[in-house]
Coordinates of N, CA and C in Angstrom, one line a residue:
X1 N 3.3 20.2 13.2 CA 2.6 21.3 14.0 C 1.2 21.5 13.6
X2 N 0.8 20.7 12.5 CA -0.4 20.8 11.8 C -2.1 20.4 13.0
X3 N -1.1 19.0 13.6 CA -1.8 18.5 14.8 C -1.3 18.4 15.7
X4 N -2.6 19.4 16.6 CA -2.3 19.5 18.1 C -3.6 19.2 19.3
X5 N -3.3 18.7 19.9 CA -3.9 18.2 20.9 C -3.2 19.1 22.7
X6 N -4.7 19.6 22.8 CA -4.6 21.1 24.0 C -3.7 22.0 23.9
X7 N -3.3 22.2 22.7 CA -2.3 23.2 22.3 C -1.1 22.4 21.7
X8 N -0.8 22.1 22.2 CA 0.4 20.8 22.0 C 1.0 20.1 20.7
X9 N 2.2 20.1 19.7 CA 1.5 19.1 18.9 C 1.7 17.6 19.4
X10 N 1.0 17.0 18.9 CA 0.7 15.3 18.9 C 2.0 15.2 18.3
X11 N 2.4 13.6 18.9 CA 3.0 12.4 19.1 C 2.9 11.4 18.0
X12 N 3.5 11.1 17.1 CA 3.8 9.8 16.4 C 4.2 8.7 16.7
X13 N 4.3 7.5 17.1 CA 5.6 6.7 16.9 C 5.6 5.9 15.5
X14 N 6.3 5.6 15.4 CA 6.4 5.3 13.8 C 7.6 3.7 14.3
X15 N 6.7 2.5 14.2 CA 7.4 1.3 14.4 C 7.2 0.7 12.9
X16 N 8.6 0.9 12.2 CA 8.6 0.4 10.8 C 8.6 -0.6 10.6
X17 N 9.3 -1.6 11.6 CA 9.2 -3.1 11.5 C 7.7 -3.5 11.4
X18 N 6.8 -2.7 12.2 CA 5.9 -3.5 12.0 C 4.5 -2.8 11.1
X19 N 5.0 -1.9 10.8 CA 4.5 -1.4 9.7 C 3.0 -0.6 9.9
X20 N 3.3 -0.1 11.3 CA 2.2 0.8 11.9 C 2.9 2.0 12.8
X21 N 2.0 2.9 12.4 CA 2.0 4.1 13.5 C 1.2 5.0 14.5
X22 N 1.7 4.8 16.2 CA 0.8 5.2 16.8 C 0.5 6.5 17.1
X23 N -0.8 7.0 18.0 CA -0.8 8.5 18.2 C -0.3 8.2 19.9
X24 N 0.3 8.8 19.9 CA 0.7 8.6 21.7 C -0.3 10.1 22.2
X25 N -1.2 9.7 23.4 CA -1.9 10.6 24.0 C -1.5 11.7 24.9
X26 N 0.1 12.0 24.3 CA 0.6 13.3 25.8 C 1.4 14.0 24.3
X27 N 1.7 15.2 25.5 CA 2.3 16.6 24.3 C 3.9 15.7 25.2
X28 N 5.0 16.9 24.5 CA 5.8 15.7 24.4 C 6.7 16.1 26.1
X29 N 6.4 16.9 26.7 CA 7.0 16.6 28.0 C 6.3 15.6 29.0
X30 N 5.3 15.4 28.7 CA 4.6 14.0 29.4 C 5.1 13.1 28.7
X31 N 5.0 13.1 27.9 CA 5.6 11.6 27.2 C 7.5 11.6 27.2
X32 N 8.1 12.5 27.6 CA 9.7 12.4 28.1 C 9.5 12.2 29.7
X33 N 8.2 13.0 30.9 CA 8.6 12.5 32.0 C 8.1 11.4 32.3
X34 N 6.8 10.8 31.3 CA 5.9 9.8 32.0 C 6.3 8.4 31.6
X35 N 5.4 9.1 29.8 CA 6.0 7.4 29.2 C 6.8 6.6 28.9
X36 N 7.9 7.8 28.5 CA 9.5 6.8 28.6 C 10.2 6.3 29.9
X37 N 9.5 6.6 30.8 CA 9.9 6.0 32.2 C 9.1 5.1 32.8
X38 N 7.8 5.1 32.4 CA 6.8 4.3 32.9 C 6.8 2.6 31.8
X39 N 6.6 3.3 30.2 CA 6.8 2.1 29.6 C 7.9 2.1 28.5
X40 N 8.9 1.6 29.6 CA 10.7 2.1 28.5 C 10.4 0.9 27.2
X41 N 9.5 -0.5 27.5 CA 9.5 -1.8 27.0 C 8.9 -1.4 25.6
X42 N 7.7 -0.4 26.1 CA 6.7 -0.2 24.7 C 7.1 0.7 23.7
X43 N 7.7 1.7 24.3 CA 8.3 2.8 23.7 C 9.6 2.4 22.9
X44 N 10.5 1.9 23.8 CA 11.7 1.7 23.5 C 12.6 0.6 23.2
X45 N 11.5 -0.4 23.7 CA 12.0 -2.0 23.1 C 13.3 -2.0 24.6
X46 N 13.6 -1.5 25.8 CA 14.5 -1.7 26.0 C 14.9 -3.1 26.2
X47 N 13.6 -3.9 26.1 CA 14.7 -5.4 26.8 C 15.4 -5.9 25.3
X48 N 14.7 -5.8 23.7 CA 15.5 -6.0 23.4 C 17.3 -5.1 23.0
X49 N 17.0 -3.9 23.2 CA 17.8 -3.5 23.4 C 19.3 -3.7 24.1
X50 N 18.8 -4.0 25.1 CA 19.6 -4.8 26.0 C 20.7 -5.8 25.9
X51 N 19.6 -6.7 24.9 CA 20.2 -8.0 24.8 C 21.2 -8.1 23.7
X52 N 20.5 -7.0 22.7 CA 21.7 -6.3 21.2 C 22.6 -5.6 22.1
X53 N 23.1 -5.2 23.4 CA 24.5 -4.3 23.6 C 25.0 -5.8 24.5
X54 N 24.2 -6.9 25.1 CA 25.1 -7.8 25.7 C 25.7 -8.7 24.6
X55 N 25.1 -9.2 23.5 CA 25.7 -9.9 22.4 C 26.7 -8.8 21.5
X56 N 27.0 -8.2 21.9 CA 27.9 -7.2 21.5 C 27.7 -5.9 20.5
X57 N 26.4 -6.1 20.4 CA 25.9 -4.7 19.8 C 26.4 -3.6 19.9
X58 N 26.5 -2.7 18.8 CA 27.0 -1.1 19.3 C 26.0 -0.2 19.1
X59 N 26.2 0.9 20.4 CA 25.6 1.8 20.7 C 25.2 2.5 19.2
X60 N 24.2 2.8 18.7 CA 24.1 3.8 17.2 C 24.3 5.1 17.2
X61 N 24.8 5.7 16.3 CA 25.0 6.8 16.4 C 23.7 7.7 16.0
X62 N 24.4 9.0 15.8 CA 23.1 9.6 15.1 C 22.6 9.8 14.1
X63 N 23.1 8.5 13.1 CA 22.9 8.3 11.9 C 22.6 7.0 11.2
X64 N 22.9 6.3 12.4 CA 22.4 4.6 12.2 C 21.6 4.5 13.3
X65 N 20.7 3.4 13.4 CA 19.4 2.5 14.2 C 19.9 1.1 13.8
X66 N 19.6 0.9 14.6 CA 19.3 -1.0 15.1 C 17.8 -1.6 14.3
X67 N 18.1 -2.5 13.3 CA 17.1 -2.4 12.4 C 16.5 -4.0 12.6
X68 N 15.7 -4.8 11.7 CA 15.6 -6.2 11.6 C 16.3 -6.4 9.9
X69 N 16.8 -7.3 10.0 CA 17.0 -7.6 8.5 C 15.8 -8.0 7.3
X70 N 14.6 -8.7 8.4 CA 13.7 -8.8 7.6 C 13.0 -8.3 8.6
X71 N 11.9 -7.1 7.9 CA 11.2 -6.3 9.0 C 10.0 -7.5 9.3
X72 N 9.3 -7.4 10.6 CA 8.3 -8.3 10.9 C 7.1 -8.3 9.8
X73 N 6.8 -7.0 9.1 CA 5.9 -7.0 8.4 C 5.9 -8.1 7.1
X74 N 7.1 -8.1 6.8 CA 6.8 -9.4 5.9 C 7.6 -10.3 6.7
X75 N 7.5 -11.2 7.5 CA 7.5 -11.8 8.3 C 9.0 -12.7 9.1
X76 N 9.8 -11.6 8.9 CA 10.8 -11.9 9.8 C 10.7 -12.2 11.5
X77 N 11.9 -12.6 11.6 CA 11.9 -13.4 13.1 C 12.0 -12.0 13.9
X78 N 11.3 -11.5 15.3 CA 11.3 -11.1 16.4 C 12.5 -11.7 17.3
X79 N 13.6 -11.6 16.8 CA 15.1 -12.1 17.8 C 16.2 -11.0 17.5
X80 N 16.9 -11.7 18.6 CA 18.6 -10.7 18.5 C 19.3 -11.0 17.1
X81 N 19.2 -12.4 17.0 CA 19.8 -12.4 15.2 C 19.3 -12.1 14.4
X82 N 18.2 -11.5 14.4 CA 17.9 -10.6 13.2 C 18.0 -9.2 13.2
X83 N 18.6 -8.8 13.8 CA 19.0 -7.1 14.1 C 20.5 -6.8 13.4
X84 N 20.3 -5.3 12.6 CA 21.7 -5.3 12.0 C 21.7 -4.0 12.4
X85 N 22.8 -3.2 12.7 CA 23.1 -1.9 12.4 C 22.6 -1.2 11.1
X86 N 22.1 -0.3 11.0 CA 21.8 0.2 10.0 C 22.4 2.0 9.1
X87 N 22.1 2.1 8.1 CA 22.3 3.9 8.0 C 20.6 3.9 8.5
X88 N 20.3 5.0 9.0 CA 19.1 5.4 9.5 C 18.3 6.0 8.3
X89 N 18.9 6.9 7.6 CA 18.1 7.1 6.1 C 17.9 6.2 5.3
X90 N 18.4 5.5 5.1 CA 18.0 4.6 4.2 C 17.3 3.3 4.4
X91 N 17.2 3.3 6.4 CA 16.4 2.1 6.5 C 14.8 2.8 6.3
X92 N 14.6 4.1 6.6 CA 13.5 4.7 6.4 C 12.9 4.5 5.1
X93 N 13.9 4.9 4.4 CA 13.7 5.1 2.7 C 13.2 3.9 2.4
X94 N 13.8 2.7 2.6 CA 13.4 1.4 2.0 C 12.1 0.9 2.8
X95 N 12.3 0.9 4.1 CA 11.5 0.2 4.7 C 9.7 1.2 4.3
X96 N 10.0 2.5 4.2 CA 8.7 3.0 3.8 C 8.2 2.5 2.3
X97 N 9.3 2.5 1.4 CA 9.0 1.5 0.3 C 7.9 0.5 0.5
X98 N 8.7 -0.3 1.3 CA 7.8 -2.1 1.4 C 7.0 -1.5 1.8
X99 N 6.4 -1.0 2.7 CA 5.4 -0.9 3.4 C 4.0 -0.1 2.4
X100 N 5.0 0.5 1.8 CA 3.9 1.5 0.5 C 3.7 0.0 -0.2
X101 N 4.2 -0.6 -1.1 CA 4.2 -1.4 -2.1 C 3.0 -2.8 -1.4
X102 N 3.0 -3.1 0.2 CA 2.9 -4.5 0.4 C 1.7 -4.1 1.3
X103 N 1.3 -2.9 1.5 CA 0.5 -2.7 2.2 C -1.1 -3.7 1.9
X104 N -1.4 -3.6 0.9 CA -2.7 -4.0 0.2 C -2.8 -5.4 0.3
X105 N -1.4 -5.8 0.3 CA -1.2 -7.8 0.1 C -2.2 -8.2 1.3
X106 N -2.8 -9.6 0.7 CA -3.6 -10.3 1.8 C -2.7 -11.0 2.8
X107 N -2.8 -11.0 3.9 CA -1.6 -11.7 4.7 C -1.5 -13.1 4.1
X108 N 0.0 -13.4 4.3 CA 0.4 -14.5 3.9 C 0.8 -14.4 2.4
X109 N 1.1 -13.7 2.1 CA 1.1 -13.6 0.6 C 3.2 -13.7 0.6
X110 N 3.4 -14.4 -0.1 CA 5.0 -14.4 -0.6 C 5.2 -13.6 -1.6
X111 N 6.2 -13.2 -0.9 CA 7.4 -11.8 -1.9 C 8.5 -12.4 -2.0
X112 N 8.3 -13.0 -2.9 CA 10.3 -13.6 -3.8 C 11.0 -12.6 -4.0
X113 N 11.1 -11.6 -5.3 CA 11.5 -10.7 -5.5 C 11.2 -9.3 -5.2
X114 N 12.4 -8.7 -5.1 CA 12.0 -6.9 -5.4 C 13.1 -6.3 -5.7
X115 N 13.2 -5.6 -6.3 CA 13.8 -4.5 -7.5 C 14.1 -3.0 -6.6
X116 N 15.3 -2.3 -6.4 CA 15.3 -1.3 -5.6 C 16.0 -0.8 -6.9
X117 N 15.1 0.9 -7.3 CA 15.5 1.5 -8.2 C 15.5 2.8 -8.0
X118 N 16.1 3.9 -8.3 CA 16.1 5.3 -7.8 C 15.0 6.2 -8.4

């Protein structure tokens, strides 16, 4: 609520796989009548979505997301085989990890190991 734009507050998206987040330019009834109908692909990944419920995917609840096993940012494959059901907290939790930790790396840099500790 801190940011608002014409009263409104602003828009996040938060794409962890790829380890960026955008400002979407509508308050959020434009962006439920416009953008998610206009660009379901950008917003919502529907085609791969799609293709995770025809290979037999299940619908997620409201506690799991459809995740990559290796997020793109350190350089996992963009396919259906790399998608796993996930707990949704804890893909957050980890995945903001890597993203804190690897941010600074020069691209191309290999990560053999990592240590998940509480």
């Amino acid at each position: 609520m801190g940011r608002l734009k014409g009263g409104e507050p602003e828009i996040f998206m938060f794409k962890l796989d790829e380890g960026v987040v955008l400002e979407i330019p509508y308050d959020l009834a434009r962006f439920h009548d416009f953008e998610l109908i206009d660009e379901p692909e950008i917003v919502l990944s529907s085609e791969m979505h799609g293709r995770w419920l025809a290979r037999g995917g299940r619908v997620p609840n409201h506690k799991q997301c459809v995740s990559r096993k290796i997020p793109l940012f350190l350089g996992g494959p963009d396919t259906i085989d790399s998608l796993e059901s996930s707990d949704l907290s804890v893909h957050w939790h980890v995945t903001a990890q890597l993203i804190d930790k690897t941010r600074d790396l020069p691209p191309g840099t290999k990560i053999q190991n990592f240590i998940f500790e509480d």
